[in-house]
Tab-separated table of C-alpha atoms in Angstrom:
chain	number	residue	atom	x	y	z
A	1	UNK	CA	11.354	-5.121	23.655
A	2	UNK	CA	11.091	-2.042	25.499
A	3	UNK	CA	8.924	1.179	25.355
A	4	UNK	CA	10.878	4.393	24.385
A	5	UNK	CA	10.645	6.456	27.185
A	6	UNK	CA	12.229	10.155	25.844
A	7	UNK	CA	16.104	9.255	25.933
A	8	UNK	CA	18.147	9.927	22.727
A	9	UNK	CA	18.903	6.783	20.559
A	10	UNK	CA	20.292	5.911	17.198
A	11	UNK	CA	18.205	4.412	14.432
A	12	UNK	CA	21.602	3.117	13.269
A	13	UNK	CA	21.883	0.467	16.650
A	14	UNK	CA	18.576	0.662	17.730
A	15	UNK	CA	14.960	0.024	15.390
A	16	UNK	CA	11.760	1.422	15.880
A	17	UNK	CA	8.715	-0.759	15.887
A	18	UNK	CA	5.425	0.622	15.792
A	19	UNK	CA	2.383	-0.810	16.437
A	20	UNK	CA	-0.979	-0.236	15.159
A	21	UNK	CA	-1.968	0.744	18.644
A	22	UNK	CA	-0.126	3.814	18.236
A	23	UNK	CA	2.836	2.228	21.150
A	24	UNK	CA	6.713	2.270	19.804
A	25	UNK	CA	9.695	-0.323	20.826
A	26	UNK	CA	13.007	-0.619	20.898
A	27	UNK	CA	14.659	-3.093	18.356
A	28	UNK	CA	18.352	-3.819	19.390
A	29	UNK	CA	19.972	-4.522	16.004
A	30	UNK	CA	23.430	-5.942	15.796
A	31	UNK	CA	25.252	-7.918	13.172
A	32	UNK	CA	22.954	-10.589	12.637
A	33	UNK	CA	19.754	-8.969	12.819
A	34	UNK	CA	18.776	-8.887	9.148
A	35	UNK	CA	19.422	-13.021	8.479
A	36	UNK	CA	17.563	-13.315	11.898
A	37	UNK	CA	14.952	-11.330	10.165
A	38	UNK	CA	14.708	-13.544	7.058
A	39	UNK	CA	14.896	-16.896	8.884
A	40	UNK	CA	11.604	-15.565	11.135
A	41	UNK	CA	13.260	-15.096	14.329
A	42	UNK	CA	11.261	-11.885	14.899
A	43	UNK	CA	7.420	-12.784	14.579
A	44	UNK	CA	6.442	-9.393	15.968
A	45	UNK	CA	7.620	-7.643	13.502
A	46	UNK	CA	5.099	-9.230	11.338
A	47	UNK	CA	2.691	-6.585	12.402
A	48	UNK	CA	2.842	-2.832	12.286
A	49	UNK	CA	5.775	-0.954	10.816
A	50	UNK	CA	9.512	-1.067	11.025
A	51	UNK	CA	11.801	1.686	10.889
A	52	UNK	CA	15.258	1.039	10.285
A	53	UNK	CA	18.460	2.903	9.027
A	54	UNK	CA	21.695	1.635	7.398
A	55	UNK	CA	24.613	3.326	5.112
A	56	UNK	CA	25.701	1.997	2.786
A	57	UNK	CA	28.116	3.044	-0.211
A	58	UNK	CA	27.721	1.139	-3.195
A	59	UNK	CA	24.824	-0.326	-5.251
A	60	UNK	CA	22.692	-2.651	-3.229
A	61	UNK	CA	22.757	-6.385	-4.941
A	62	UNK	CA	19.261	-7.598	-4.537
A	63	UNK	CA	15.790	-6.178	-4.848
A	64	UNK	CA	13.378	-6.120	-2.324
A	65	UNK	CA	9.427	-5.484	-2.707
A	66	UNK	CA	6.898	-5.599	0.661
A	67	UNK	CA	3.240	-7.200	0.384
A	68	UNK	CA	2.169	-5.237	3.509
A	69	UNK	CA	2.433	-1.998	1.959
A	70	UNK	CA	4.078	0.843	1.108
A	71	UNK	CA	7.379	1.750	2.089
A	72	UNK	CA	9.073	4.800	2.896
A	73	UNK	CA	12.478	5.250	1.728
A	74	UNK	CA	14.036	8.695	3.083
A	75	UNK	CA	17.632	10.264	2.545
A	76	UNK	CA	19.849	10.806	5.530
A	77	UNK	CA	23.033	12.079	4.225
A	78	UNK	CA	25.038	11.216	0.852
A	79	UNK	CA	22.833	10.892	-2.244
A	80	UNK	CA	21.287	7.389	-3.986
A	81	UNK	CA	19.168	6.451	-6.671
A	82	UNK	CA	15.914	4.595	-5.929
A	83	UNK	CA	14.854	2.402	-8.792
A	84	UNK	CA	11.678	0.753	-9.227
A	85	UNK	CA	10.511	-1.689	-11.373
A	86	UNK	CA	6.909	-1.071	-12.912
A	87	UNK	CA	5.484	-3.007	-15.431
A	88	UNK	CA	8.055	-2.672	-18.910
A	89	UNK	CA	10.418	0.188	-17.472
A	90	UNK	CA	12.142	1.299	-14.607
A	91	UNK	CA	11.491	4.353	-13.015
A	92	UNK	CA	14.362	5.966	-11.276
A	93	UNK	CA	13.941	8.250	-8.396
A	94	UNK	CA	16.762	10.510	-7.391
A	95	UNK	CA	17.331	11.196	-3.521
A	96	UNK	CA	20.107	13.807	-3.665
A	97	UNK	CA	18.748	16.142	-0.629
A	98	UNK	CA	18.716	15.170	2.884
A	99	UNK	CA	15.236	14.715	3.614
A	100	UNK	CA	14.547	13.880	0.354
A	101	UNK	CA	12.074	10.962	0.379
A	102	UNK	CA	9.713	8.286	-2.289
A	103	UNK	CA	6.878	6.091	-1.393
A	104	UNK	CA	7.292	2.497	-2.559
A	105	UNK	CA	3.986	1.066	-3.616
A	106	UNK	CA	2.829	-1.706	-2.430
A	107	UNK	CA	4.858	-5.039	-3.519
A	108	UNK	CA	6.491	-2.657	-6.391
A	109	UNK	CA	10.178	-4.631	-6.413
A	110	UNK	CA	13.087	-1.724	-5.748
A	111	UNK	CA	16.646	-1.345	-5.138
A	112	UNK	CA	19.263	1.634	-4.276
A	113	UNK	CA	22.405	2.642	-6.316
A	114	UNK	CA	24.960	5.045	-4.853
A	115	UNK	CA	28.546	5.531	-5.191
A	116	UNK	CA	29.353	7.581	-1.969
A	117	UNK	CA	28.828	6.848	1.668
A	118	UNK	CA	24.856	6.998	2.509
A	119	UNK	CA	22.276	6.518	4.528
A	120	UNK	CA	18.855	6.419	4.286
A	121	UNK	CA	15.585	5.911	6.531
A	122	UNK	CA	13.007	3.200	6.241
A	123	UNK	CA	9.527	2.704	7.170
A	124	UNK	CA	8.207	-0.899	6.163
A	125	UNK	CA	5.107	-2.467	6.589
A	126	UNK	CA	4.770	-5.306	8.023
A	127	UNK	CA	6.208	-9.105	7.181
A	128	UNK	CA	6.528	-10.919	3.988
A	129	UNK	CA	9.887	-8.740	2.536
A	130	UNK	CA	11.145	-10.636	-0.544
A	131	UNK	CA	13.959	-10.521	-1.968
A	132	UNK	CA	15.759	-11.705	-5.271
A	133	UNK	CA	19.490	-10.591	-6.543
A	134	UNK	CA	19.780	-7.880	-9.106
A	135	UNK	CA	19.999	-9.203	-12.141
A	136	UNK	CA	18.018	-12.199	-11.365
């Protein structure tokens, strides 16, 4: 990992990690990254907070909820639907602004619908992300 030193990057290719010391790396991503991810392969990441960007342009298939804390969840560009699942309902939060953003409670299990290209933002706490497919 290395220290971001001032020269422009995109959250896209390249992760932020940041560290409860207040210090920020650099977090290649490529292809792989996100089964590398689940199988462990990145043990610092299990401390401080991730942020990470993707598009995406149709509903996500799984749900995802983080033990380590809230989440941030932030509109780019296009428009989605955050939906969480509290206790007998869902609640459905609509990102339709850029800039537009919700807090995820802590291990509150979510997911994203859109039907156009988008992309939103993430800040995630920590290790432990679970997952299970929607529907399940």
């Amino acid at each position: 990992m290395e220290t971001v030193l001032g020269s422009a990057k995109n959250i896209l290719s390249t992760f932020l990690h940041f560290l409860e010391d207040g210090t920020a790396h650099e977090i290649p991503v490529s292809e792989a990254f996100w089964g590398e991810l689940a199988a462990g392969n990145h043990p610092q990441l299990d401390r401080g907070r991730l942020m990470s960007a993707f598009t995406f342009a149709e509903p996500w298939n799984m749900w995802e909820r983080h033990p380590a804390g809230e989440e941030l969840v932030m509109l780019i560009s296009g428009a989605a639907t955050v939906v969480l699942e509290e206790p007998g309902q869902e609640r459905v939060v609509e990102l339709t602004q850029p800039g537009a953003y919700v807090l995820i409670p802590q291990n509150t299990w979510h997911t994203a619908r859109t039907a156009e290209p988008t992309t939103l933002l993430f800040l995630t706490p920590g290790a432990g992300t679970e997952h299970r497919p929607v529907g399940a």
